[in-house]
Short mmCIF file of C-alpha atoms and ligand atoms in Angstrom, two decimals:
data_model
loop_
_atom_site.label_atom_id
_atom_site.label_comp_id
_atom_site.label_asym_id
_atom_site.label_seq_id
_atom_site.Cartn_x
_atom_site.Cartn_y
_atom_site.Cartn_z
CA MET A 495 -6.24 12.63 -30.38
CA ILE A 496 -7.46 12.21 -26.82
CA SER A 497 -10.87 10.51 -26.61
CA GLU A 498 -13.77 11.50 -24.40
CA PHE A 499 -13.12 8.40 -22.30
CA GLN A 500 -9.50 9.41 -21.80
CA MET A 501 -10.53 12.94 -20.86
CA ASN A 502 -13.10 11.68 -18.36
CA MET A 503 -10.66 9.19 -16.90
CA LYS A 504 -8.02 11.90 -16.53
CA LYS A 505 -10.52 14.20 -14.81
CA LYS A 506 -11.70 11.46 -12.46
CA LEU A 507 -8.19 10.41 -11.57
CA ASN A 508 -7.17 14.00 -10.99
CA LYS A 509 -10.13 14.51 -8.69
CA ALA A 510 -9.56 11.26 -6.85
CA LEU A 511 -5.88 12.01 -6.44
CA GLY A 512 -6.63 15.53 -5.29
CA PHE A 513 -6.20 14.52 -1.67
CA GLN A 514 -2.63 13.60 -2.34
CA LYS A 515 -1.67 17.15 -3.21
CA SER A 516 -3.28 18.62 -0.14
CA HIS A 517 -2.93 15.74 2.27
CA SER A 518 0.29 14.07 1.37
CA THR A 519 2.42 17.07 0.49
CA LYS A 520 3.31 17.22 4.14
CA GLN A 521 4.29 13.58 4.08
CA TRP A 522 6.40 13.89 0.97
CA VAL A 523 8.24 16.91 2.30
CA ASN A 524 8.51 15.14 5.60
CA LYS A 525 10.08 12.08 3.98
CA ILE A 526 12.72 14.12 2.20
CA SER A 527 13.56 16.07 5.34
CA SER A 528 13.78 12.95 7.44
CA SER A 529 16.07 11.19 5.01
CA LYS A 530 18.37 14.19 5.20
CA THR A 531 18.35 14.45 8.95
CA LYS A 532 18.62 10.87 10.05
CA ASN A 533 19.73 7.48 8.95
CA ASN A 534 16.30 6.31 7.89
CA ASP A 535 15.66 3.31 5.66
CA GLU A 536 15.43 4.16 2.02
CA ASN A 537 11.65 4.00 1.88
CA GLY A 538 11.14 6.01 5.06
CA GLY A 539 8.92 3.14 6.14
CA HIS A 540 7.25 2.75 9.47
CA ASP A 541 6.58 -0.89 9.60
CA LEU A 542 9.37 -3.41 9.83
CA SER A 543 7.66 -5.74 7.44
CA MET A 544 9.21 -9.19 7.23
CA ILE A 545 9.17 -8.77 3.52
CA ILE A 546 10.61 -5.30 3.28
CA ALA A 547 8.11 -3.42 1.17
CA ARG A 548 6.88 -0.01 2.13
CA THR A 549 5.12 2.98 0.74
CA ARG A 550 7.11 6.01 -0.30
CA SER A 551 5.04 8.38 1.78
CA ASN A 552 5.23 7.16 5.34
CA PRO A 553 7.72 9.35 7.18
CA PRO A 554 8.35 9.55 10.92
CA LEU A 555 5.66 11.49 12.66
CA GLU A 556 7.99 13.30 15.00
CA LEU A 557 9.63 15.05 12.06
CA THR A 558 6.40 16.63 10.92
CA ILE A 559 6.84 19.87 9.03
CA ASP A 560 4.00 22.07 7.89
CA ALA A 561 4.57 22.11 4.15
CA ALA A 562 2.52 25.25 3.70
CA SER A 563 4.49 27.18 6.30
CA THR A 564 7.81 27.96 4.65
CA SER A 565 9.09 28.52 1.15
CA SER A 566 12.03 26.17 1.75
CA ASP A 567 9.52 23.41 2.35
CA ASP A 568 7.92 24.35 -0.96
CA SER A 569 11.23 24.07 -2.72
CA ILE A 570 11.91 20.68 -1.11
CA TYR A 571 8.52 19.56 -2.33
CA ASN A 572 9.11 20.98 -5.80
CA SER A 573 12.41 19.19 -6.20
CA TRP A 574 10.77 16.00 -4.97
CA VAL A 575 8.14 16.41 -7.69
CA VAL A 576 10.84 16.84 -10.33
CA GLU A 577 12.29 13.48 -9.36
CA HIS A 578 8.89 11.83 -8.95
CA PRO A 579 6.67 13.28 -11.70
CA SER A 580 2.99 12.44 -11.78
CA ALA A 581 2.03 9.81 -14.33
CA LEU A 582 -0.92 12.05 -15.19
CA ASP A 583 1.49 14.59 -16.67
CA SER A 584 2.55 11.94 -19.17
CA PHE A 585 -0.95 10.67 -19.82
CA ASP A 586 -0.87 11.28 -23.58
CA ARG A 587 2.55 9.65 -23.89
CA MET A 588 1.31 6.62 -21.96
CA ILE A 589 -1.75 6.32 -24.19
CA LYS A 590 0.49 6.39 -27.27
CA ALA A 591 2.84 3.77 -25.83
CA ALA A 592 -0.11 1.55 -24.90
CA LYS A 593 -1.62 1.56 -28.37
CA GLY A 594 -2.25 -1.99 -29.58
CA LYS A 595 -1.14 -3.45 -26.27
CA LYS A 596 -3.19 -5.05 -23.50
CA ILE A 597 -3.27 -2.71 -20.54
CA VAL A 598 -3.29 -4.06 -17.01
CA VAL A 599 -3.45 -1.67 -14.06
CA PHE A 600 -1.58 -2.43 -10.82
CA LEU A 601 -2.29 -0.21 -7.83
CA ASP A 602 -0.71 0.00 -4.40
CA TYR A 603 -3.08 0.64 -1.48
CA ASP A 604 -1.50 2.53 1.44
CA GLY A 605 -0.26 5.97 0.48
CA THR A 606 -1.63 5.53 -3.04
CA LEU A 607 -5.34 4.78 -2.84
CA SER A 608 -5.55 5.90 0.78
CA PRO A 609 -3.72 8.59 2.73
CA ILE A 610 -1.08 7.58 5.28
CA VAL A 611 -2.53 7.79 8.79
CA ASP A 612 -1.31 6.89 12.27
CA ASP A 613 -3.67 3.99 12.81
CA PRO A 614 -3.38 1.34 10.04
CA ASN A 615 -6.96 0.27 10.78
CA ARG A 616 -8.20 3.70 9.77
CA ALA A 617 -6.51 4.09 6.38
CA PHE A 618 -9.80 4.57 4.58
CA MET A 619 -10.17 5.17 0.89
CA SER A 620 -12.29 8.12 -0.26
CA ASP A 621 -15.51 7.57 -2.24
CA GLU A 622 -14.02 9.54 -5.16
CA MET A 623 -11.02 7.25 -5.25
CA ARG A 624 -13.27 4.18 -5.08
CA ALA A 625 -15.35 5.50 -7.98
CA ALA A 626 -12.21 6.18 -10.05
CA VAL A 627 -10.85 2.67 -9.44
CA ARG A 628 -14.23 1.11 -10.22
CA GLU A 629 -14.28 3.02 -13.51
CA VAL A 630 -10.72 2.02 -14.44
CA ALA A 631 -11.52 -1.64 -13.67
CA LYS A 632 -14.42 -1.56 -16.13
CA TYR A 633 -11.94 -1.02 -18.96
CA PHE A 634 -8.74 -2.75 -17.85
CA PRO A 635 -7.96 -5.75 -15.63
CA THR A 636 -7.07 -3.99 -12.37
CA ALA A 637 -5.17 -5.40 -9.41
CA ILE A 638 -4.59 -3.88 -5.98
CA ILE A 639 -1.36 -5.11 -4.48
CA SER A 640 -0.58 -4.59 -0.85
CA GLY A 641 1.56 -5.70 2.02
CA ARG A 642 -1.63 -6.01 4.02
CA GLY A 643 -3.73 -9.12 4.32
CA ARG A 644 -5.96 -9.58 1.26
CA GLU A 645 -9.19 -9.53 3.24
CA LYS A 646 -8.32 -6.27 4.97
CA VAL A 647 -7.60 -4.56 1.64
CA LYS A 648 -10.85 -5.90 0.21
CA GLU A 649 -12.71 -4.58 3.25
CA PHE A 650 -11.24 -1.10 2.63
CA VAL A 651 -11.67 -1.08 -1.14
CA GLN A 652 -15.10 -2.72 -1.36
CA LEU A 653 -15.01 -3.34 -5.09
CA GLY A 654 -16.04 -6.58 -6.75
CA ASN A 655 -14.41 -6.06 -10.13
CA VAL A 656 -10.72 -5.98 -9.16
CA TYR A 657 -7.98 -8.48 -8.31
CA TYR A 658 -6.75 -8.37 -4.73
CA ALA A 659 -3.14 -9.33 -4.07
CA GLY A 660 -2.52 -9.32 -0.32
CA SER A 661 0.61 -10.18 1.69
CA HIS A 662 2.85 -8.73 -1.05
CA GLY A 663 1.37 -11.13 -3.61
CA MET A 664 1.30 -14.32 -1.54
CA ASP A 665 -2.49 -14.27 -1.42
CA ILE A 666 -4.21 -13.37 -4.67
CA MET A 667 -7.90 -13.44 -5.47
CA ALA A 668 -9.35 -12.89 -8.92
CA PRO A 669 -12.77 -11.31 -9.37
CA PRO A 670 -15.67 -13.72 -9.93
CA ARG A 671 -15.72 -15.18 -13.46
CA PRO A 672 -16.16 -18.49 -15.22
CA VAL A 673 -13.08 -20.55 -14.39
CA LYS A 674 -11.43 -22.38 -17.29
CA ALA A 675 -8.36 -23.99 -15.76
CA CYS A 676 -6.25 -23.89 -12.63
CA ASP A 677 -3.10 -25.78 -11.82
CA GLY A 678 -4.68 -27.20 -8.66
CA LYS A 679 -1.38 -26.99 -6.75
CA TYR A 680 -1.48 -23.38 -5.63
CA HIS A 681 -4.94 -22.38 -6.82
CA THR A 682 -8.24 -22.95 -5.05
CA VAL A 683 -11.60 -22.28 -6.70
CA VAL A 684 -14.16 -20.73 -4.39
CA ALA A 685 -17.74 -20.80 -5.65
CA GLY A 686 -19.55 -17.53 -5.04
CA LYS A 687 -22.91 -16.00 -5.99
CA LYS A 688 -21.50 -14.08 -8.96
CA GLY A 689 -19.24 -16.82 -10.29
CA SER A 690 -16.13 -18.60 -9.10
CA GLU A 691 -13.29 -16.81 -7.38
CA VAL A 692 -9.81 -18.21 -7.77
CA LEU A 693 -7.44 -18.04 -4.84
CA PHE A 694 -3.68 -18.22 -5.36
CA GLN A 695 -1.83 -18.96 -2.13
CA PRO A 696 1.57 -20.47 -2.87
CA ALA A 697 2.84 -20.09 0.72
CA LYS A 698 -0.08 -21.81 2.41
CA LYS A 699 2.09 -24.48 4.01
CA TYR A 700 4.07 -21.79 5.86
CA LEU A 701 0.97 -20.37 7.59
CA PRO A 702 1.56 -22.17 10.94
CA ALA A 703 5.18 -20.92 11.06
CA ILE A 704 4.14 -17.38 10.13
CA GLN A 705 1.39 -17.39 12.77
CA GLU A 706 3.89 -18.61 15.36
CA MET A 707 6.20 -15.77 14.44
CA ILE A 708 3.38 -13.25 14.74
CA THR A 709 2.56 -14.45 18.27
CA GLU A 710 6.23 -14.23 19.21
CA LEU A 711 6.54 -10.73 17.78
CA GLU A 712 3.48 -9.63 19.75
CA GLU A 713 5.01 -10.97 22.96
CA GLU A 714 8.43 -9.46 22.30
CA THR A 715 7.16 -6.00 21.38
CA ARG A 716 4.35 -5.69 23.94
CA LYS A 717 6.45 -3.59 26.31
CA ILE A 718 7.57 -1.07 23.71
CA HIS A 719 5.19 1.84 23.92
CA GLY A 720 3.50 2.59 20.58
CA ALA A 721 4.68 -0.55 18.78
CA THR A 722 1.95 -2.58 17.13
CA VAL A 723 2.00 -5.85 15.24
CA GLU A 724 -0.29 -6.21 12.24
CA ASP A 725 -1.15 -9.72 11.18
CA ASN A 726 -1.13 -9.66 7.40
CA ARG A 727 -1.72 -13.42 7.20
CA PHE A 728 1.22 -14.47 5.01
CA CYS A 729 3.45 -11.75 6.41
CA VAL A 730 3.52 -9.35 9.32
CA SER A 731 4.16 -5.67 9.86
CA VAL A 732 5.62 -4.26 13.04
CA HIS A 733 4.60 -0.61 13.14
CA TYR A 734 6.85 1.97 14.76
CA ARG A 735 5.13 5.19 13.62
CA GLN A 736 4.03 5.85 17.21
CA VAL A 737 7.16 4.57 18.94
CA ARG A 738 9.57 7.03 20.61
CA GLU A 739 12.68 7.53 18.56
CA GLU A 740 14.91 6.36 21.42
CA ASP A 741 13.13 2.98 21.30
CA TYR A 742 13.63 2.39 17.56
CA ASN A 743 16.82 0.38 17.97
CA ILE A 744 15.55 -1.87 20.69
CA LEU A 745 12.43 -2.61 18.64
CA GLN A 746 14.50 -3.31 15.58
CA GLU A 747 16.73 -5.69 17.54
CA LYS A 748 13.72 -7.55 18.92
CA VAL A 749 12.23 -7.97 15.45
CA LYS A 750 15.56 -9.13 14.06
CA SER A 751 16.02 -11.72 16.79
CA VAL A 752 12.52 -13.18 16.26
CA VAL A 753 13.03 -13.37 12.49
CA LYS A 754 16.48 -14.90 12.93
CA ASN A 755 15.22 -17.64 15.24
O1 LIG B 901 1.87 -2.31 0.08
P1 LIG B 901 1.07 -1.28 0.80
O2 LIG B 901 -0.40 -1.39 0.59
O3 LIG B 901 1.58 0.10 0.54
O4 LIG B 901 1.33 -1.64 2.31
C1 LIG B 901 2.51 -1.25 3.01
C2 LIG B 901 2.14 -1.16 4.47
O5 LIG B 901 1.00 -0.31 4.52
C3 LIG B 901 0.40 -0.12 5.80
O6 LIG B 901 1.26 0.64 6.63
C4 LIG B 901 1.49 1.95 6.18
O7 LIG B 901 0.23 2.67 6.20
C5 LIG B 901 -0.34 2.84 7.54
C6 LIG B 901 -1.68 3.53 7.38
O8 LIG B 901 -1.58 4.75 6.73
C7 LIG B 901 0.67 3.64 8.40
O9 LIG B 901 0.12 3.82 9.72
C8 LIG B 901 1.99 2.89 8.47
O10 LIG B 901 2.95 3.65 9.19
C9 LIG B 901 2.51 2.65 7.04
O11 LIG B 901 3.71 1.88 7.08
C10 LIG B 901 0.03 -1.44 6.42
O12 LIG B 901 -0.50 -1.21 7.71
C11 LIG B 901 1.23 -2.38 6.46
O13 LIG B 901 0.83 -3.65 6.93
C12 LIG B 901 1.79 -2.55 5.05
O14 LIG B 901 2.97 -3.36 5.06
#
């Protein structure tokens, strides 16, 4: 039987995720259409991240379709939903499967907790979503994993009771708590007001090389209108959402040559 907590959680998640139905429908439809009409990468991504990890809902802007405008768009969306059902529809099944097990929640940021927008610096999370995540984290260890730098994600999320895994997991910070043991090699303990925070940064020694690459990418891409380089500390994203389609190849070649060298 579903408990009151489960019902409340389901309601809160539904409310928090509400924006995705209205806001991201266009992006989902857009992604499907774009993958049919051009040779896009499999994730429809718009940043040529050095570690190739992208959200599912970031399609090219120039292929924007108004999802509400035609019934064929609706049917594209509906078939997308069939292939990508909402976890909320299987909530009861998930609860059953989780019985007696320790539940840990892993959440992506862009396109999951926040809508996809043109300017990566403005991918804000709604207050409803923040409240839902805060609530979930009260009951289960909760981690937010992103390709972005850890500090940027923390700045967006503004919650103290979650784990932050930035740079695709190369920079992890646990919420403040009493620290029992760390291996000392990759972990650093940072004393804070509410307890000690543990930092896990296994790629720290590569920081100078990564920073060098970021500077080079900035120089190489400066002349391509719309291209931006996002410093994600242990990795980097080169955004092409605002780049003209005819410049995609040249940008891609420039990124490849920097990475290769
Ligand atoms: O792992 P994620 O948290 O999903 O990060 C993947 C990339 O997300 C961000 O870029 C994407 O969202 C931007 C804001 O909506 C959008 O403008 C961009 O086109 C998307 O690719 C982030 O800026 C990247 O650094 C992450 O790699």
